[in-house]
PDB file of C-alpha atoms in Angstrom:
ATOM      1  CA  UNK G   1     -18.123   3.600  19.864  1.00  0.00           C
ATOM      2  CA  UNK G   2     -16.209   1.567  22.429  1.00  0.00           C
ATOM      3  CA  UNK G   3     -14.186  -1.422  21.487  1.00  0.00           C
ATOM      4  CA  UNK G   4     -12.314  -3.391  24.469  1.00  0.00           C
ATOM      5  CA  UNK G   5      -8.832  -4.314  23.632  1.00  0.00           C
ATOM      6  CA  UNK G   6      -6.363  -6.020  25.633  1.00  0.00           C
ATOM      7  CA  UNK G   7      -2.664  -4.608  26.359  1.00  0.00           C
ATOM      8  CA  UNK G   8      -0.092  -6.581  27.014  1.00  0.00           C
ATOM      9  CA  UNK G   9       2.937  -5.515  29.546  1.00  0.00           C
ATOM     10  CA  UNK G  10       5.527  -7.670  30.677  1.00  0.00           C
ATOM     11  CA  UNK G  11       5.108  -7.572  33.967  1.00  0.00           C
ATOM     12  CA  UNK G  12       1.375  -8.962  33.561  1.00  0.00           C
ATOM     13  CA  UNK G  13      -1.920  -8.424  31.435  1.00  0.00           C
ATOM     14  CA  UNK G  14      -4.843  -6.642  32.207  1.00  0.00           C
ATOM     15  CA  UNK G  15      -7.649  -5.138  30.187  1.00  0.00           C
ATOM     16  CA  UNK G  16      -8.162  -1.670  28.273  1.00  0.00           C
ATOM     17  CA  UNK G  17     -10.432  -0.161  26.560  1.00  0.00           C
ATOM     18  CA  UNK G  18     -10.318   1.780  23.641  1.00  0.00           C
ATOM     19  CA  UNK G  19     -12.693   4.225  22.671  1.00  0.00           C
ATOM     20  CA  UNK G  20     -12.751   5.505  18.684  1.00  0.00           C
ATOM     21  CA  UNK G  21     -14.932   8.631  19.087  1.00  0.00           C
ATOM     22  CA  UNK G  22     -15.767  11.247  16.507  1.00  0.00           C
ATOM     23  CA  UNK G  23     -14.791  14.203  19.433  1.00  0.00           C
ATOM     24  CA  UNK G  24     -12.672  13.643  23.055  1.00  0.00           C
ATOM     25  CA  UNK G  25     -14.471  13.582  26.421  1.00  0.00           C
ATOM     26  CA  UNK G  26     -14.953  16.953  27.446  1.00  0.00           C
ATOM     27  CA  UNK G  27     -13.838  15.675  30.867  1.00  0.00           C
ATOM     28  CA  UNK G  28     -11.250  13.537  31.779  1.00  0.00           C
ATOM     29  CA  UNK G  29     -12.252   9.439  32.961  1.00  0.00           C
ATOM     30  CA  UNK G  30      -9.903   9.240  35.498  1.00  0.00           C
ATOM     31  CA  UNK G  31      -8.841   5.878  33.914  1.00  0.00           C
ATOM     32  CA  UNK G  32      -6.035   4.790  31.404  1.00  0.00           C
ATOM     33  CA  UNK G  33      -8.295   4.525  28.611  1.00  0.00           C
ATOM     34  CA  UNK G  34      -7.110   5.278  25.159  1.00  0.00           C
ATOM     35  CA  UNK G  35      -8.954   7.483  22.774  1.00  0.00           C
ATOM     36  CA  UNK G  36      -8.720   7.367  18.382  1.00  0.00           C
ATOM     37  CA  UNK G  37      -9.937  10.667  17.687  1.00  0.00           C
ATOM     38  CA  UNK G  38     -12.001  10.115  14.244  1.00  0.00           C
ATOM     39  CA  UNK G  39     -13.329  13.373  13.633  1.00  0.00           C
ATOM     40  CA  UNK G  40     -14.208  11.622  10.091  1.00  0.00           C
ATOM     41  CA  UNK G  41     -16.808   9.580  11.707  1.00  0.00           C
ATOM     42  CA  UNK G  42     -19.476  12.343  11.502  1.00  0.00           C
ATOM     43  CA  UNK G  43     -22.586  10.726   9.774  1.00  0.00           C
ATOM     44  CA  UNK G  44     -21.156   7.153   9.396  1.00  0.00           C
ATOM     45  CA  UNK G  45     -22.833   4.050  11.722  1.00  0.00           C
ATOM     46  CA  UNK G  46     -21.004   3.206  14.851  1.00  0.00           C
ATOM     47  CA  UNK G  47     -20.078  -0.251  13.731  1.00  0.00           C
ATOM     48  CA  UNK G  48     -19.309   0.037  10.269  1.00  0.00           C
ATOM     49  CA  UNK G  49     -17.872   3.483   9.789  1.00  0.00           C
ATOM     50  CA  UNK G  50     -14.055   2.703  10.239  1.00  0.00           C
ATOM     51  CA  UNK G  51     -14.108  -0.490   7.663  1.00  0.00           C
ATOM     52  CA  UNK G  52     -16.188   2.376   5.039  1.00  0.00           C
ATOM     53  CA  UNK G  53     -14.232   5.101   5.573  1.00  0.00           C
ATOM     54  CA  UNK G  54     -10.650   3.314   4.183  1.00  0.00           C
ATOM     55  CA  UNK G  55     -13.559   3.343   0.825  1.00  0.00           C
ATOM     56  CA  UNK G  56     -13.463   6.684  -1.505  1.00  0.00           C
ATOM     57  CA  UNK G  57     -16.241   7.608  -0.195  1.00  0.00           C
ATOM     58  CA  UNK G  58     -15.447  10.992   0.970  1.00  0.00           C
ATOM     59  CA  UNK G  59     -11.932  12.835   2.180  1.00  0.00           C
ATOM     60  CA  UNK G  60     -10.982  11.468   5.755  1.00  0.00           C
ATOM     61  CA  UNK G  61      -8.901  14.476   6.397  1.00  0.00           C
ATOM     62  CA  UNK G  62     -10.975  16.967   5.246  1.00  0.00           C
ATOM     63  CA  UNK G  63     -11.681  17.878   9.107  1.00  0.00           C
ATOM     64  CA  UNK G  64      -8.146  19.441   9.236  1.00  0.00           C
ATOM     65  CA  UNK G  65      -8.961  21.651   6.744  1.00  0.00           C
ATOM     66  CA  UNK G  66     -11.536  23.262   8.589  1.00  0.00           C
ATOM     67  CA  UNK G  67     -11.553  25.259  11.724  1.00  0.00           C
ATOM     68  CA  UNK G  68     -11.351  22.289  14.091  1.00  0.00           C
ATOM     69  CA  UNK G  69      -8.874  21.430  17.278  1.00  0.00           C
ATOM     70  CA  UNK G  70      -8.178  18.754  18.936  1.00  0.00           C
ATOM     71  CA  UNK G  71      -9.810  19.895  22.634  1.00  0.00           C
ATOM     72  CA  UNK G  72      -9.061  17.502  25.670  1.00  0.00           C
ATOM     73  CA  UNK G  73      -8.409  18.551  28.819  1.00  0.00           C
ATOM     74  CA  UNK G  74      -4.735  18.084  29.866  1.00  0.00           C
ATOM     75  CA  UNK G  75      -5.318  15.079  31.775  1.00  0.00           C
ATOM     76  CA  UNK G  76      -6.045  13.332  28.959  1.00  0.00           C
ATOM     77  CA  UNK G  77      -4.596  14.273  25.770  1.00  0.00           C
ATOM     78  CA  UNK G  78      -1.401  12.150  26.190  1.00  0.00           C
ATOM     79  CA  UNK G  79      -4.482   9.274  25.323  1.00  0.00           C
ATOM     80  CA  UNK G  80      -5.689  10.796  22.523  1.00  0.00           C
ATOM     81  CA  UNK G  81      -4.900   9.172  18.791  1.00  0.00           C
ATOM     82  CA  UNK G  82      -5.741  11.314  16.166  1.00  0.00           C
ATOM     83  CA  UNK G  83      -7.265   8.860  13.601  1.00  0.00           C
ATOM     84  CA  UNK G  84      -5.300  10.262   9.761  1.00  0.00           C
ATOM     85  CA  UNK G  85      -5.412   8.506   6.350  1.00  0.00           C
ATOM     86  CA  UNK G  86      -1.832   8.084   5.639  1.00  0.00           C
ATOM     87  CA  UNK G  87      -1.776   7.830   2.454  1.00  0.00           C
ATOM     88  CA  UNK G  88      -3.580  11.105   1.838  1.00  0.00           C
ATOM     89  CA  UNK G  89      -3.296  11.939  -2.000  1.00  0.00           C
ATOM     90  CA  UNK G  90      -4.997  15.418  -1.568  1.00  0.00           C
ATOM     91  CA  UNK G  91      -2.344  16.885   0.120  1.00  0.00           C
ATOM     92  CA  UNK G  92       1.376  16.217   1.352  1.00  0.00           C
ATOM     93  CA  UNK G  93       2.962  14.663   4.003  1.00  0.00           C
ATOM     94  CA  UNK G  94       4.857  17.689   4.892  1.00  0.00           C
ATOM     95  CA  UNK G  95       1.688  19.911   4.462  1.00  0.00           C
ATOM     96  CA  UNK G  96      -0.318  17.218   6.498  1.00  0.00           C
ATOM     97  CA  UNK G  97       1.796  17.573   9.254  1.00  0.00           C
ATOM     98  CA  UNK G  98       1.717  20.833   9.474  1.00  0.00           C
ATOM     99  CA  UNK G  99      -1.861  21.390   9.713  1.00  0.00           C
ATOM    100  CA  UNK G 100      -1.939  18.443  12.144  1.00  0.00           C
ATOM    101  CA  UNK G 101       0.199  20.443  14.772  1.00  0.00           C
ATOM    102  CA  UNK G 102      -1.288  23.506  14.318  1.00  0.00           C
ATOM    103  CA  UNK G 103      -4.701  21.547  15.365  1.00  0.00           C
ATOM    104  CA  UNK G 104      -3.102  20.756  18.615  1.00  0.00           C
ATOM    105  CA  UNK G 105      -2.308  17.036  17.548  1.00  0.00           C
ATOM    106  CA  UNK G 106       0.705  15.493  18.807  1.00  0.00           C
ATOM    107  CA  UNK G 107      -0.481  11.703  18.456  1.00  0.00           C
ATOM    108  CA  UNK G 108      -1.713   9.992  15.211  1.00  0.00           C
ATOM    109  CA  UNK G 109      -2.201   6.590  14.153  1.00  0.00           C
ATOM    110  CA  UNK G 110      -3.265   4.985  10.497  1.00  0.00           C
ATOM    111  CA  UNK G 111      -7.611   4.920  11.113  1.00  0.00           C
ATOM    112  CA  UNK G 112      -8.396   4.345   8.821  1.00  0.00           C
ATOM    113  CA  UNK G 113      -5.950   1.997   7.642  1.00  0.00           C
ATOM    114  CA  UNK G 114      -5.372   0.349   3.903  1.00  0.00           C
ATOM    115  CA  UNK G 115      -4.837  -2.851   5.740  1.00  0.00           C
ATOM    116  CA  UNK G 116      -8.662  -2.935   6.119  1.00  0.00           C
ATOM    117  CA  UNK G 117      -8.214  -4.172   2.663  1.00  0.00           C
ATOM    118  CA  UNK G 118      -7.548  -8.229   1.743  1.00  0.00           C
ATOM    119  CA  UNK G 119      -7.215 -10.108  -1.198  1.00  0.00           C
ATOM    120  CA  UNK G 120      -7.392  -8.483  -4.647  1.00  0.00           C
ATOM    121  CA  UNK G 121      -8.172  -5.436  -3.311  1.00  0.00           C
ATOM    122  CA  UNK G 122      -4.932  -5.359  -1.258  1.00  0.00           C
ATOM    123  CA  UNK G 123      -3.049  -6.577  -3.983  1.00  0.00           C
ATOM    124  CA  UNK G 124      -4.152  -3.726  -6.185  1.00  0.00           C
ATOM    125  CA  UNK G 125      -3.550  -1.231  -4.175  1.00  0.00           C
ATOM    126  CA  UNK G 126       0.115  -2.768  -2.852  1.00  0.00           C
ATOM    127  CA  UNK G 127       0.892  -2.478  -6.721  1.00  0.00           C
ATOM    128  CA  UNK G 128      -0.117   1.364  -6.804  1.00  0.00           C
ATOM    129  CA  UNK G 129       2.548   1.710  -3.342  1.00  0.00           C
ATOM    130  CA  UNK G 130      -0.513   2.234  -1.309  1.00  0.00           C
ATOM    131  CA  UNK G 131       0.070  -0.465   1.962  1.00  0.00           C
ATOM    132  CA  UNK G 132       1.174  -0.675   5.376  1.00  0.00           C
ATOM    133  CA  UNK G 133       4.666  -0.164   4.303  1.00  0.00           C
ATOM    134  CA  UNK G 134       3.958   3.257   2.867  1.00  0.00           C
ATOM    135  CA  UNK G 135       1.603   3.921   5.948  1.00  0.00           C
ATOM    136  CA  UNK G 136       4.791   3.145   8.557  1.00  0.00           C
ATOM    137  CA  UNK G 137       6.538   5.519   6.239  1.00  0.00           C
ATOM    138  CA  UNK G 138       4.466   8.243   6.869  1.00  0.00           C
ATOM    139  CA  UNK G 139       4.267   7.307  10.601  1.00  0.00           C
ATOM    140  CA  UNK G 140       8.283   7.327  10.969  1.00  0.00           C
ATOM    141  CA  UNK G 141       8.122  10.720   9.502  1.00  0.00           C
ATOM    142  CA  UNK G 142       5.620  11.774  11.965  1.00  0.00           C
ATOM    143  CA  UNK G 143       7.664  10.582  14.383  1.00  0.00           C
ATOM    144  CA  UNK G 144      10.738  11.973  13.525  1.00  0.00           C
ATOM    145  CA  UNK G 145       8.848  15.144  13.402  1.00  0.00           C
ATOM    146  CA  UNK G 146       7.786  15.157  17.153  1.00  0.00           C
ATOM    147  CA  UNK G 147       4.822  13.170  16.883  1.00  0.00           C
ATOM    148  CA  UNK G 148       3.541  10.202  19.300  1.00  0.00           C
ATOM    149  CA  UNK G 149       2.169   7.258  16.959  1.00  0.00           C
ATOM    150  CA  UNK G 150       0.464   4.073  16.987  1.00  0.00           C
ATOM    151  CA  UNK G 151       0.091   1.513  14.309  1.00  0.00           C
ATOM    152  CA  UNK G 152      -3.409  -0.154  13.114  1.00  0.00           C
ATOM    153  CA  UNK G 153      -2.333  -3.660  10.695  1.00  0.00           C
ATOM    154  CA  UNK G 154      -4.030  -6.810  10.139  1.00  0.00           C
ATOM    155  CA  UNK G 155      -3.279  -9.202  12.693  1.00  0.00           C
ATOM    156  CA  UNK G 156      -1.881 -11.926  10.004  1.00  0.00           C
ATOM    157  CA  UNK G 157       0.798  -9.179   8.955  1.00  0.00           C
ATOM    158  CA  UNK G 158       2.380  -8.389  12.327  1.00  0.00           C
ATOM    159  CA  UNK G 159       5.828  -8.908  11.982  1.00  0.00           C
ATOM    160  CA  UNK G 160       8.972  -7.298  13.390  1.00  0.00           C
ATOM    161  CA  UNK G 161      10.268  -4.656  10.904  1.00  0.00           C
ATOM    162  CA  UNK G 162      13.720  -3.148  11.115  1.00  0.00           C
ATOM    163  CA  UNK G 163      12.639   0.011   9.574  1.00  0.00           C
ATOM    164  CA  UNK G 164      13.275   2.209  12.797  1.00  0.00           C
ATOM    165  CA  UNK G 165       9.824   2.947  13.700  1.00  0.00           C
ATOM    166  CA  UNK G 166       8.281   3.095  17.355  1.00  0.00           C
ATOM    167  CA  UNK G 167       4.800   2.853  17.594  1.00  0.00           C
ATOM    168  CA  UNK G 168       3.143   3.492  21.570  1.00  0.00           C
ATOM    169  CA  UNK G 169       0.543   0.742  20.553  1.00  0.00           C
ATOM    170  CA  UNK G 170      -0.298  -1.132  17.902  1.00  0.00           C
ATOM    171  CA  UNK G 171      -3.997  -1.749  16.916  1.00  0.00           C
ATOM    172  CA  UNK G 172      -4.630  -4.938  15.609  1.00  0.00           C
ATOM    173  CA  UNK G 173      -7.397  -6.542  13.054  1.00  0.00           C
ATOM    174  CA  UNK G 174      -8.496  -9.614  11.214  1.00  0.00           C
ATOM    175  CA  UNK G 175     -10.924  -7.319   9.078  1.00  0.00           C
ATOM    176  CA  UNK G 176     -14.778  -6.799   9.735  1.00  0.00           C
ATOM    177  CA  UNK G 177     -16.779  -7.466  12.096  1.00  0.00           C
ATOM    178  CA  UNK G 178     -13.715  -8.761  14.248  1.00  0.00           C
ATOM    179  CA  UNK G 179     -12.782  -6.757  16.758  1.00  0.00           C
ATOM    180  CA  UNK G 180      -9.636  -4.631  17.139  1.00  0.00           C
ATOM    181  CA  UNK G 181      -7.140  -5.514  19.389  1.00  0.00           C
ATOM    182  CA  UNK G 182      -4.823  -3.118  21.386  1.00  0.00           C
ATOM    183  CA  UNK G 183      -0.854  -4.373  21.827  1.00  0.00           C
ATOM    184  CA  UNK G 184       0.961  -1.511  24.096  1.00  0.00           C
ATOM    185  CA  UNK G 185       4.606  -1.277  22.238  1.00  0.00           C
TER     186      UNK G 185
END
């Protein structure tokens, strides 16, 4: 599954793609392309399986549980994402950072995200503690435990936040079928 984002620099614009995959290239692209490792996506349809897998339809990080690695060459894991559920009720923070390093992950981002969620869904949920708040907490304590992160939000909600956290990229959405969108940090 390829979706084409755009990133945004200073200096000028240009056009990226990012690529939310179930496994890394084996070998590197040569390019600058950016790659949300979902190992997750195993079974679910190309187009629909990030927007089903935010459901409770199964455990998204189950994968680290089993005997899996992230493997990409060299040349290309500093553009690898490692697509976690944040708000993981099966098992710690703490604990799901753990297993996260030893996996060879050193770059996570929210896929799939809570923010998938709108309306009375959303407002459910944000009553439980379970929104983009909580999933920036998480991230900032990824962060300040040596991981690289990005952030995936709705597009409506993007708003600067003083709460110390320094996402790479942010991923952008308006919900399903709209595309995501890909803002470099």
């Amino acid at each position: 599954m390829s979706i084409k984002a755009v990133e945004r620099r200073k200096s000028r614009d240009r056009v990226q793609r990012v690529h939310i995959v179930e496994r890394p290239p084996l070998v590197t692209d040569g390019g600058d392309d950016v790659y949300i490792v979902c190992p997750w996506m195993e079974g679910l349809a190309e187009d629909s399986g990030p927007w089903l897998a935010a459901l409770a339809i199964h455990d998204c990080n189950a994968f680290i549980d089993r005997d899996w690695t992230l493997n990409a060459p060299p040349t290309l894991r500093a553009r690898c994402y490692v697509g976690v559920f944040a708000l993981d009720r099966l098992r710690s923070t703490d604990g799901l950072l753990s297993l996260l390093g030893k996996r060879s992950v050193e770059r996570i981002i929210n896929f799939p995200s809570v923010s998938f969620f709108d309306s009375a869904m959303a407002k459910t949920l944000g009553s439980l503690g379970l929104d983009v708040g909580a999933e920036r907490e998480f991230l900032a304590k990824a962060q300040a435990a040596g991981f690289h992160v990005a952030l995936c939000e709705r597009e409506d909600e993007v708003r600067p936040r003083e709460d110390g956290l320094r996402p790479d990229f942010r991923l952008t959405h308006r919900g399903p079928p709209h595309p995501f969108a890909l803002t470099i940090c």
